[in-house]
Coordinates of C-alpha atoms in Angstrom, one line a residue:
X1347 CA 147.8 140.6 97.0
X1348 CA 144.2 140.6 97.8
X1349 CA 142.5 140.8 101.2
X1350 CA 138.9 139.2 101.7
X1351 CA 136.7 139.7 104.8
X1352 CA 134.7 136.9 106.1
X1353 CA 133.4 135.8 109.7
X1354 CA 136.0 135.0 112.3
X1355 CA 134.8 131.5 113.9
X1356 CA 138.2 130.1 115.3
X1357 CA 141.0 132.2 116.4
X1358 CA 144.5 132.2 115.5
X1359 CA 146.7 132.7 112.4
X1360 CA 147.8 130.2 109.7
X1361 CA 150.2 130.8 106.9
X1362 CA 150.7 128.3 104.2
X1363 CA 149.8 126.6 101.0
X1364 CA 146.2 126.5 99.7
X1365 CA 144.4 123.4 99.0
X1366 CA 141.3 124.2 96.9
X1367 CA 138.1 122.3 97.0
X1368 CA 135.6 123.9 94.3
X1369 CA 131.9 123.8 94.5
X1370 CA 131.9 120.2 93.4
X1371 CA 134.6 119.3 96.0
X1372 CA 137.4 118.7 93.5
X1373 CA 140.9 118.9 95.0
X1374 CA 143.1 121.0 92.8
X1375 CA 146.6 120.6 94.2
X1376 CA 149.7 122.2 92.6
X1377 CA 151.6 118.9 91.9
X1378 CA 154.9 118.7 90.0
X1379 CA 155.6 115.8 87.6
X1380 CA 158.8 113.9 87.5
X1381 CA 160.5 114.3 84.0
X1382 CA 159.9 110.8 82.9
X1383 CA 156.1 110.9 83.7
X1384 CA 155.3 113.9 81.3
X1385 CA 154.6 111.8 78.2
X1386 CA 152.2 109.5 80.1
X1387 CA 150.4 112.4 81.8
X1388 CA 149.8 114.0 78.4
X1389 CA 148.3 110.9 77.2
X1390 CA 146.0 110.8 80.3
X1391 CA 145.0 114.5 79.6
X1392 CA 144.3 113.8 75.9
X1393 CA 141.9 111.0 77.0
X1394 CA 140.2 113.2 79.5
X1395 CA 139.6 115.8 76.7
X1396 CA 138.2 113.3 74.4
X1397 CA 135.8 111.9 77.1
X1398 CA 134.7 115.4 78.0
X1399 CA 134.1 116.1 74.4
X1400 CA 132.1 112.7 74.1
X1401 CA 130.0 113.8 77.0
X1402 CA 129.1 117.3 75.6
X1403 CA 128.3 115.9 72.1
X1404 CA 125.9 113.5 73.8
X1405 CA 124.1 116.2 75.6
X1406 CA 124.1 118.3 72.5
X1407 CA 122.5 115.7 70.5
X1408 CA 119.9 114.8 73.1
X1409 CA 118.9 118.4 73.7
X1410 CA 118.8 119.1 69.9
X1411 CA 116.4 116.1 69.5
X1412 CA 114.1 117.1 72.3
X1413 CA 114.3 120.9 72.2
X1414 CA 115.8 121.9 68.8
X1415 CA 119.2 123.2 67.7
X1416 CA 118.8 126.6 69.3
X1417 CA 118.8 125.2 72.7
X1418 CA 121.7 123.0 71.8
X1419 CA 123.9 125.8 70.8
X1420 CA 125.3 126.1 74.3
X1421 CA 126.8 122.7 74.0
X1422 CA 128.2 123.3 70.6
X1423 CA 130.1 126.4 72.1
X1424 CA 131.4 124.1 74.8
X1425 CA 132.6 121.7 72.1
X1426 CA 134.3 124.6 70.4
X1427 CA 136.1 125.4 73.5
X1428 CA 137.3 121.9 74.3
X1429 CA 138.6 121.6 70.8
X1430 CA 140.4 125.0 70.8
X1431 CA 144.0 124.4 69.8
X1432 CA 145.4 127.4 71.8
X1433 CA 143.8 126.1 74.9
X1434 CA 145.5 122.6 74.4
X1435 CA 148.8 124.2 73.6
X1436 CA 148.8 126.4 76.7
X1437 CA 147.9 123.3 79.0
X1438 CA 150.6 121.2 77.2
X1439 CA 153.2 123.8 77.7
X1440 CA 152.5 124.0 81.5
X1441 CA 152.9 120.3 81.7
X1442 CA 156.0 119.9 79.4
X1443 CA 157.9 123.0 80.7
X1444 CA 156.8 123.7 84.2
X1445 CA 156.0 120.1 84.8
X1446 CA 152.5 121.0 86.3
X1447 CA 150.1 118.0 86.9
X1448 CA 147.3 117.9 84.2
X1449 CA 144.7 118.7 86.9
X1450 CA 146.6 121.8 88.0
X1451 CA 147.5 123.0 84.5
X1452 CA 143.8 122.6 83.4
X1453 CA 142.6 124.5 86.4
X1454 CA 145.2 127.2 86.1
X1455 CA 144.4 127.8 82.4
X1456 CA 140.7 127.7 82.4
X1457 CA 140.3 129.8 85.5
X1458 CA 142.5 132.5 83.8
X1459 CA 140.3 132.6 80.9
X1460 CA 137.1 132.8 83.4
X1461 CA 138.6 135.6 85.2
X1462 CA 139.0 137.7 81.9
X1463 CA 135.3 137.2 81.2
X1464 CA 134.4 138.0 84.7
X1465 CA 136.2 141.2 84.4
X1466 CA 134.1 142.3 81.4
X1467 CA 130.9 144.3 81.7
X1468 CA 127.5 142.7 80.9
X1469 CA 125.5 139.6 81.9
X1470 CA 126.4 137.8 78.7
X1471 CA 130.2 137.8 79.5
X1472 CA 129.6 136.6 83.0
X1473 CA 127.6 133.6 81.6
X1474 CA 130.6 132.7 79.4
X1475 CA 132.7 132.5 82.6
X1476 CA 130.3 129.9 84.0
X1477 CA 130.6 128.0 80.7
X1478 CA 134.4 127.8 81.3
X1479 CA 133.9 126.6 84.8
X1480 CA 131.6 123.8 83.5
X1481 CA 134.1 122.7 81.0
X1482 CA 136.9 122.7 83.7
X1483 CA 134.7 120.4 85.9
X1484 CA 134.0 118.2 83.0
X1485 CA 137.7 117.7 82.4
X1486 CA 138.5 117.4 86.0
X1487 CA 135.9 114.6 86.5
X1488 CA 137.6 112.6 83.9
X1489 CA 141.1 113.2 85.2
X1490 CA 140.3 112.5 88.9
X1491 CA 137.8 109.7 88.3
X1492 CA 135.8 110.9 91.4
X1493 CA 134.2 114.0 92.6
X1494 CA 135.8 114.6 95.9
X1495 CA 139.2 113.4 97.4
X1496 CA 138.9 112.6 101.1
X1497 CA 140.1 115.3 103.4
X1498 CA 141.2 112.5 105.8
X1499 CA 143.9 111.5 103.1
X1500 CA 145.8 114.8 103.3
X1501 CA 149.4 114.1 104.2
X1502 CA 151.1 117.4 104.0
X1503 CA 150.4 120.8 105.7
X1504 CA 147.8 122.8 104.0
X1505 CA 145.1 125.4 104.5
X1506 CA 141.7 124.2 103.1
X1507 CA 139.6 126.6 101.0
X1508 CA 136.2 125.3 100.1
X1509 CA 132.7 126.4 99.2
X1510 CA 131.5 124.4 102.1
X1511 CA 132.6 121.4 104.3
X1512 CA 130.2 118.7 105.4
X1513 CA 129.9 117.6 109.0
X1514 CA 131.3 114.2 108.1
X1515 CA 134.4 115.9 106.4
X1516 CA 135.1 118.1 109.3
X1517 CA 134.8 115.0 111.5
X1518 CA 137.9 113.4 109.5
X1519 CA 140.1 116.6 109.7
X1520 CA 143.6 116.0 110.9
X1521 CA 145.0 119.1 112.7
X1522 CA 148.5 118.0 111.9
X1523 CA 148.0 118.6 108.2
X1524 CA 144.9 120.9 108.1
X1525 CA 146.4 124.2 109.5
X1526 CA 143.4 126.3 108.7
X1527 CA 139.9 126.5 107.1
X1528 CA 138.1 129.1 105.0
X1529 CA 134.7 128.4 103.4
X1530 CA 132.6 130.6 101.1
X1531 CA 129.4 130.1 103.1
X1532 CA 128.5 129.5 106.7
X1533 CA 128.2 131.5 109.8
X1534 CA 129.4 131.4 113.4
X1535 CA 128.1 128.5 115.4
X1536 CA 128.1 126.1 112.4
X1537 CA 129.4 122.6 112.5
X1538 CA 132.6 123.6 110.6
X1539 CA 133.2 126.5 113.1
X1540 CA 132.6 124.3 116.2
X1541 CA 135.0 121.6 115.0
X1542 CA 137.6 124.0 113.8
X1543 CA 137.6 125.8 117.1
X1544 CA 137.6 122.4 119.0
X1545 CA 140.8 121.3 117.1
X1546 CA 142.3 124.7 117.5
X1547 CA 142.4 125.4 113.7
X1548 CA 142.1 129.1 112.7
X1549 CA 138.9 129.4 110.6
X1550 CA 137.0 132.0 108.6
X1551 CA 133.7 131.3 107.0
X1552 CA 131.1 133.3 105.0
X1553 CA 133.7 134.9 102.7
X1554 CA 131.5 134.7 99.6
X1555 CA 132.7 133.6 96.2
X1556 CA 136.4 133.6 96.1
X1557 CA 137.5 130.1 95.0
X1558 CA 138.0 131.2 91.3
X1559 CA 140.5 133.6 92.4
X1560 CA 142.9 131.1 94.0
X1561 CA 144.8 128.1 92.8
X1562 CA 146.1 125.0 94.7
X1563 CA 149.6 125.8 95.9
X1564 CA 149.2 129.6 96.3
X1565 CA 150.2 131.1 99.5
X1566 CA 147.6 132.5 101.8
X1567 CA 147.1 133.7 105.2
X1568 CA 144.1 132.9 107.4
X1569 CA 143.5 135.5 110.1
X1570 CA 140.9 133.8 112.4
X1571 CA 141.1 136.7 114.8
X1572 CA 139.9 139.4 112.4
X1573 CA 138.0 137.1 110.0
X1574 CA 140.3 137.9 107.1
X1575 CA 142.2 135.8 104.4
X1576 CA 145.0 137.4 102.4
X1577 CA 145.6 135.8 99.0
X1578 CA 149.1 135.9 97.5
X1579 CA 150.5 138.2 100.4
X1580 CA 153.6 140.2 99.8
X1581 CA 156.7 139.7 101.9
X1582 CA 156.0 142.6 104.1
X1583 CA 152.5 141.3 105.0
X1584 CA 153.9 137.6 105.6
X1585 CA 156.6 139.0 107.9
X1586 CA 154.0 141.0 110.0
X1587 CA 151.8 138.0 110.3
X1588 CA 154.7 135.7 111.2
X1589 CA 155.4 138.3 114.1
X1590 CA 151.8 138.0 115.3
X1591 CA 152.2 134.2 115.3
X1592 CA 155.4 134.3 117.4
X1593 CA 153.5 136.8 119.8
X1594 CA 150.7 134.2 120.1
X1595 CA 153.2 131.4 120.7
X1596 CA 155.0 133.4 123.4
X1597 CA 151.5 134.1 125.2
X1598 CA 150.6 130.4 125.0
X1599 CA 153.9 129.4 126.6
X1600 CA 153.3 131.9 129.5
X1601 CA 149.8 130.5 129.9
X1602 CA 151.2 126.9 130.0
X1603 CA 152.5 127.7 133.5
X1604 CA 148.9 127.9 134.7
X1605 CA 148.1 124.3 133.7
X1606 CA 148.2 122.8 137.3
X1607 CA 146.8 125.8 139.0
X1608 CA 143.1 126.2 139.9
X1609 CA 140.9 128.6 138.3
X1610 CA 140.2 130.8 141.3
X1611 CA 139.4 134.6 141.6
X1612 CA 141.5 136.9 143.6
X1613 CA 139.0 136.8 146.4
X1614 CA 139.0 133.0 146.5
X1615 CA 136.0 131.9 144.4
X1616 CA 136.6 128.7 142.5
X1617 CA 135.7 128.2 139.0
X1618 CA 135.2 124.9 137.3
X1619 CA 136.9 124.8 134.0
X1620 CA 135.9 121.8 131.8
X1621 CA 136.5 120.8 128.3
X1622 CA 134.2 120.4 125.2
X1623 CA 135.2 117.5 123.0
X1624 CA 133.8 116.2 119.7
X1625 CA 136.2 113.1 119.4
X1626 CA 137.8 110.7 121.9
X1627 CA 141.3 111.8 121.0
X1628 CA 140.6 115.2 122.2
X1629 CA 140.6 113.9 125.8
X1630 CA 144.4 114.3 125.7
X1631 CA 144.2 118.0 124.8
X1632 CA 141.9 118.5 127.9
X1633 CA 144.4 116.8 130.2
X1634 CA 147.2 118.8 128.8
X1635 CA 145.3 122.1 129.3
X1636 CA 144.3 121.1 133.0
X1637 CA 140.6 120.6 132.4
X1638 CA 138.5 119.6 135.5
X1639 CA 136.5 117.2 133.4
X1640 CA 134.4 117.0 130.2
X1641 CA 131.6 119.4 130.3
X1642 CA 130.2 118.6 127.0
X1643 CA 131.0 115.4 124.8
X1644 CA 129.5 115.7 121.5
X1645 CA 128.5 112.3 120.4
X1646 CA 127.5 113.0 116.8
X1647 CA 130.7 112.1 115.3
X1648 CA 129.6 108.4 115.6
X1649 CA 126.7 109.0 113.2
X1650 CA 128.4 111.2 110.5
X1651 CA 129.5 109.7 107.3
X1652 CA 127.7 106.3 107.9
X1653 CA 125.2 104.6 105.8
X1654 CA 123.9 102.7 108.8
X1655 CA 123.4 103.4 112.5
X1656 CA 126.2 102.7 115.0
X1657 CA 125.7 99.6 117.1
X1658 CA 125.6 99.6 120.8
X1659 CA 129.1 98.3 121.0
X1660 CA 130.5 101.0 118.8
X1661 CA 128.9 103.6 121.0
X1662 CA 130.1 101.8 124.1
X1663 CA 133.8 101.4 123.0
X1664 CA 134.0 105.2 122.2
X1665 CA 132.4 106.2 125.6
X1666 CA 134.3 103.8 127.7
X1667 CA 137.6 104.8 126.1
X1668 CA 136.9 108.6 127.0
X1669 CA 135.8 107.5 130.7
X1670 CA 139.0 105.5 131.1
X1671 CA 141.2 108.3 129.9
X1672 CA 139.6 111.0 132.1
X1673 CA 139.9 108.9 135.3
X1674 CA 138.0 110.2 138.1
X1675 CA 136.9 113.4 136.5
X1676 CA 133.2 113.9 135.6
X1677 CA 132.0 113.5 131.9
X1678 CA 128.9 115.1 130.6
X1679 CA 127.7 112.9 127.6
X1680 CA 125.2 114.8 125.4
X1681 CA 122.9 112.7 123.5
X1682 CA 122.4 112.8 119.7
X1683 CA 122.2 116.5 118.5
X1684 CA 121.8 116.2 114.8
X1685 CA 119.0 116.8 112.2
X1686 CA 117.4 114.2 110.2
X1687 CA 119.0 115.7 107.1
X1688 CA 122.5 114.9 108.5
X1689 CA 121.8 111.1 109.0
X1690 CA 122.0 108.8 105.9
X1691 CA 120.5 105.9 107.8
X1692 CA 117.1 107.8 108.2
X1693 CA 114.7 108.8 105.5
X1694 CA 114.8 112.5 104.4
X1695 CA 112.2 114.6 106.2
X1696 CA 109.3 115.3 103.9
X1697 CA 108.9 119.0 104.6
X1698 CA 112.2 120.2 106.3
X1699 CA 112.3 123.7 104.9
X1700 CA 114.1 124.9 108.1
X1701 CA 116.3 122.2 109.7
X1702 CA 116.9 124.4 112.9
X1703 CA 113.2 124.4 113.6
X1704 CA 112.4 121.0 112.4
X1705 CA 113.1 117.3 113.3
X1706 CA 116.5 117.4 115.2
X1707 CA 118.1 116.9 118.4
X1708 CA 115.9 115.4 121.2
X1709 CA 112.9 115.6 118.8
X1710 CA 114.8 113.3 116.3
X1711 CA 115.8 111.0 119.2
X1712 CA 112.2 110.7 120.5
X1713 CA 110.8 109.9 117.0
X1714 CA 113.3 107.0 116.7
X1715 CA 113.3 105.4 120.1
X1716 CA 115.3 102.3 119.3
X1717 CA 118.2 104.4 118.0
X1718 CA 117.9 106.6 121.1
X1719 CA 117.7 103.6 123.5
X1720 CA 120.9 102.1 121.9
X1721 CA 122.8 105.1 122.7
X1722 CA 121.4 105.5 126.2
X1723 CA 122.2 101.8 127.0
X1724 CA 125.9 102.3 125.8
X1725 CA 126.2 105.4 127.9
X1726 CA 124.8 103.8 131.1
X1727 CA 127.3 100.7 130.6
X1728 CA 130.1 103.1 130.3
X1729 CA 129.0 104.8 133.5
X1730 CA 130.4 101.9 135.6
X1731 CA 133.9 103.1 134.8
X1732 CA 133.7 106.6 136.1
X1733 CA 131.7 109.6 136.9
X1734 CA 129.3 109.9 133.8
X1735 CA 126.4 112.2 133.5
X1736 CA 123.7 112.2 130.7
X1737 CA 122.4 115.6 129.2
X1738 CA 119.6 115.9 126.8
X1739 CA 119.8 118.6 124.1
X1740 CA 117.2 121.1 122.7
X1741 CA 114.6 120.6 125.5
X1742 CA 111.9 122.9 124.8
X1743 CA 109.1 121.6 127.1
X1744 CA 108.5 119.6 130.2
X1745 CA 106.9 116.9 128.4
X1746 CA 110.0 116.4 126.1
X1747 CA 112.2 116.0 129.1
X1748 CA 109.8 113.5 130.7
X1749 CA 109.5 111.5 127.5
X1750 CA 113.4 111.4 127.2
X1751 CA 113.7 110.4 130.9
X1752 CA 111.1 107.5 130.2
X1753 CA 113.3 106.1 127.4
X1754 CA 116.3 106.2 129.8
X1755 CA 114.2 104.3 132.3
X1756 CA 113.4 101.7 129.7
X1757 CA 117.1 101.4 128.8
X1758 CA 117.9 101.0 132.5
X1759 CA 115.3 98.3 132.8
X1760 CA 116.7 96.6 129.8
X1761 CA 120.1 96.5 131.4
X1762 CA 118.8 95.3 134.7
X1763 CA 117.0 92.4 133.2
X1764 CA 120.2 91.4 131.3
X1765 CA 122.2 91.7 134.6
X1766 CA 124.4 94.3 133.0
X1767 CA 125.9 96.8 135.5
X1768 CA 125.5 100.6 135.3
X1769 CA 125.4 103.6 137.7
X1770 CA 121.8 103.5 139.0
X1771 CA 122.2 106.9 140.4
X1772 CA 123.6 108.6 137.2
X1773 CA 123.0 112.3 137.0
X1774 CA 120.8 113.7 134.4
X1775 CA 120.6 117.1 133.0
X1776 CA 119.5 119.2 130.1
X1777 CA 120.8 121.9 127.7
X1778 CA 119.2 125.3 128.2
X1779 CA 119.2 126.7 124.6
X1780 CA 115.7 127.8 123.7
X1781 CA 113.8 130.7 125.3
X1782 CA 110.9 128.4 126.3
X1783 CA 113.3 126.4 128.6
X1784 CA 114.4 129.7 130.2
X1785 CA 110.8 130.9 130.7
X1786 CA 110.2 127.6 132.3
X1787 CA 113.3 127.3 134.5
X1788 CA 111.4 127.4 137.8
X1789 CA 109.6 124.2 136.7
X1790 CA 112.6 122.5 135.1
X1791 CA 114.6 122.8 138.3
X1792 CA 112.5 119.9 139.9
X1793 CA 113.3 117.6 136.9
X1794 CA 116.9 117.6 136.4
X1795 CA 120.2 117.3 138.5
X1796 CA 121.9 120.0 136.5
X1797 CA 121.8 122.5 133.5
X1798 CA 124.2 123.7 130.8
X1799 CA 123.5 126.8 128.7
X1800 CA 124.2 126.2 125.1
X1801 CA 124.7 129.6 123.7
X1802 CA 125.2 128.6 120.1
X1803 CA 121.6 127.8 119.9
X1804 CA 120.2 130.1 122.4
X1805 CA 121.6 133.1 120.4
X1806 CA 119.9 131.8 117.2
X1807 CA 116.6 131.1 118.7
X1808 CA 116.5 134.3 120.8
X1809 CA 117.5 136.7 117.9
X1810 CA 115.8 134.7 115.1
X1811 CA 119.0 134.4 113.3
X1812 CA 120.2 131.3 111.2
X1813 CA 123.6 130.8 112.5
X1814 CA 124.7 129.2 109.2
X1815 CA 123.4 132.2 107.0
X1816 CA 126.2 134.5 106.2
X1817 CA 123.7 137.3 105.1
X1818 CA 122.4 137.7 108.7
X1819 CA 125.7 136.5 110.4
X1820 CA 126.4 140.1 111.6
X1821 CA 123.2 139.9 113.9
X1822 CA 124.4 136.7 115.5
X1823 CA 126.2 137.8 118.6
X1824 CA 126.5 136.7 122.3
X1825 CA 126.9 140.5 123.2
X1826 CA 123.1 141.3 122.4
X1827 CA 121.4 142.6 125.6
X1828 CA 118.5 140.2 125.1
X1829 CA 120.8 137.1 125.0
X1830 CA 122.5 138.4 128.2
X1831 CA 119.3 138.9 130.0
X1832 CA 118.1 135.4 129.2
X1833 CA 121.4 134.1 130.6
X1834 CA 120.9 136.2 133.6
X1835 CA 117.4 134.8 134.3
X1836 CA 118.7 131.1 133.8
X1837 CA 121.6 131.4 136.1
X1838 CA 119.7 133.3 138.9
X1839 CA 116.7 130.8 138.8
X1840 CA 119.1 127.7 138.9
X1841 CA 121.3 129.3 141.6
X1842 CA 118.2 130.2 143.7
X1843 CA 117.1 126.6 143.7
X1844 CA 120.5 125.1 144.2
X1845 CA 120.6 123.3 140.9
X1846 CA 124.2 123.3 139.4
X1847 CA 124.3 125.4 136.1
X1848 CA 127.1 125.5 133.6
X1849 CA 127.8 127.0 130.2
X1850 CA 129.2 125.0 127.2
X1851 CA 128.5 127.3 124.3
X1852 CA 131.2 129.3 122.5
X1853 CA 130.4 132.5 124.4
X1854 CA 132.2 131.1 127.7
X1855 CA 135.2 130.0 125.7
X1856 CA 135.9 133.8 124.8
X1857 CA 137.7 135.7 127.7
X1858 CA 135.8 138.8 126.5
X1859 CA 132.9 137.5 128.4
X1860 CA 134.5 135.9 131.4
X1861 CA 134.0 138.7 133.7
X1862 CA 130.4 139.1 132.7
X1863 CA 129.5 135.6 133.2
X1864 CA 131.2 135.4 136.6
X1865 CA 129.4 138.6 137.6
X1866 CA 125.9 136.9 136.5
X1867 CA 126.7 134.2 139.0
X1868 CA 128.1 131.4 136.7
X1869 CA 130.8 129.3 138.3
X1870 CA 131.2 126.4 135.9
X1871 CA 132.4 126.8 132.2
X1872 CA 132.9 124.1 129.6
X1873 CA 135.0 125.4 126.6
X1874 CA 137.3 124.0 123.9
X1875 CA 140.5 122.8 125.2
X1876 CA 142.5 125.5 123.4
X1877 CA 140.4 128.1 125.3
X1878 CA 141.3 126.8 128.9
X1879 CA 144.4 128.8 129.6
X1880 CA 143.1 132.1 128.6
X1881 CA 139.9 131.7 130.5
X1882 CA 141.9 130.5 133.5
X1883 CA 144.1 133.5 133.4
X1884 CA 141.1 135.8 133.1
X1885 CA 139.4 134.1 136.2
X1886 CA 142.6 134.5 138.2
X1887 CA 142.9 138.0 137.5
X1888 CA 139.6 139.4 138.8
X1889 CA 137.6 139.4 141.9
X1890 CA 133.9 138.5 142.1
X1891 CA 133.2 142.1 143.3
X1892 CA 134.7 143.5 140.1
X1893 CA 132.8 141.0 138.0
X1894 CA 129.4 141.9 139.6
X1895 CA 130.0 145.6 138.8
X1896 CA 130.7 144.8 135.1
X1897 CA 127.5 142.7 134.8
X1898 CA 125.4 145.3 136.5
X1899 CA 126.7 147.9 134.1
X1900 CA 126.3 145.6 131.1
X1901 CA 122.7 144.8 132.0
X1902 CA 122.0 148.6 131.6
X1903 CA 123.4 148.8 128.0
X1904 CA 121.1 148.7 125.0
X1905 CA 123.3 147.4 122.1
X1906 CA 125.6 144.6 121.3
X1907 CA 128.2 147.2 120.1
X1908 CA 128.1 149.0 123.5
X1909 CA 128.5 145.7 125.3
X1910 CA 131.5 144.6 123.4
X1911 CA 133.2 148.1 123.5
X1912 CA 132.8 148.1 127.4
X1913 CA 133.9 144.5 127.9
X1914 CA 137.1 145.1 125.8
X1915 CA 137.9 148.0 128.0
X1916 CA 137.4 146.1 131.1
X1917 CA 139.4 143.0 130.0
X1918 CA 142.3 145.1 128.8
X1919 CA 142.7 146.3 132.3
X1920 CA 143.1 142.8 133.8
X1921 CA 144.6 140.9 130.8
X1922 CA 146.5 143.4 128.8
X1923 CA 148.7 140.9 127.0
X1924 CA 145.8 139.4 125.2
X1925 CA 145.2 140.7 121.6
X1926 CA 141.7 142.0 121.2

């Protein structure tokens, strides 16, 4: 048994069979062969070895011609390994006797060799382990015939382990079969983390290199509460975690009774609890949990994994489906919030060294106005079916907001000329997620109908922490006093001017911060559907007077650790059954 520590980004516990995607994305499942398929699979294996040998030999000859035999020696060593009789016999024995698939047998055998080299002292031996991984990939490429098997094609329950998962892949995850996620890289607030939390899938990121220590089919445990994964757990550990799973299910069943009750404090203050969604099918989850509407509809999924831009009709069909499903409840549609590096249809930015500070979000939309106008037209058309609101992301200056509103006005004019109906009084708001927006809140109040605080980016920009970088992930926390003071300013200014303000970041989906946020004056939260019952329970357990006292005390604290410890103590008093 081996326990690894990562970063908890989506709560819950998952126990099951590992599906491993290595650095190149190869899926290495533990698949068993029927007896009558063994000989045919051995022939396929033999062809893969010969193809790999031919590739290596071509590389060896090419390097020898250009740089000399000394530089080609590495490929000669690879050839020697590929032709090693003991390796062939070991893999063949796994296929004949244990009926392993060739892919699994190759991976199992070569990773065992690599682990031996990794355990030896010295840089030379570590490099030999890398040679073995290179050979493994060559053989797998020839066995699989493609570099990555689509995660959307998974048809049995698994826990996905990967170096990283792209946004387009996370968009295709099916929570019926993907029960948990672990990645070697990443941090809180990453796209993978957001999608996992939205789908209610336990997830841990930023674990560091570990894929060579696990094979497809191994039993693992993902602890999304503590940010740990357990490889090949013993029976006692499995039993303990299964008990925790049952306790979580029991709590979820108790909270289910709150579904149709309002989120109202003990002294009668109503709190609006809305849902965050990434995909249209998540509307059903929001309705099941009793959401008061959709406070954040991330529209990026329409752009991911495509070679072209989605058409206006594609946008309209997705948006109108969500509006119809939600009935008369409000829906806040956030316009495109991606970087140019995530969109295949756009040319790669020439100097995008830091995408978080580059051409992304509203900046990208304003640079590509036809693309922007297409989306806005579709949102406006969908507004005839319900209470739709438009929200612009990553607004940092007054001019950006005014330019975005000008493009919106152009889209309205287009529809009016075409005699296409839309809601002419549609409400327009902005995300508050950069310090400059908070510093200018007293000016923005005259420009918008509502605000929504996006804490995922606000924390990143306030603390100068790349939220996808595991090396500084420990600095990324909503409990930092500077972040809390910025939120206090935003809420106070908005309330003073009578402009509605909500929060849609991950912070408000964590019951640890519910009393603090209520005490700061926030009365509208938009959270992942899975988080709604816990937040509602927290709201219904406290008075506003209690919350104000909590907020006043927190604003006097000087460290994130002190803030977290204090909030845990206060939450335990009113919500003792919640595991912290």
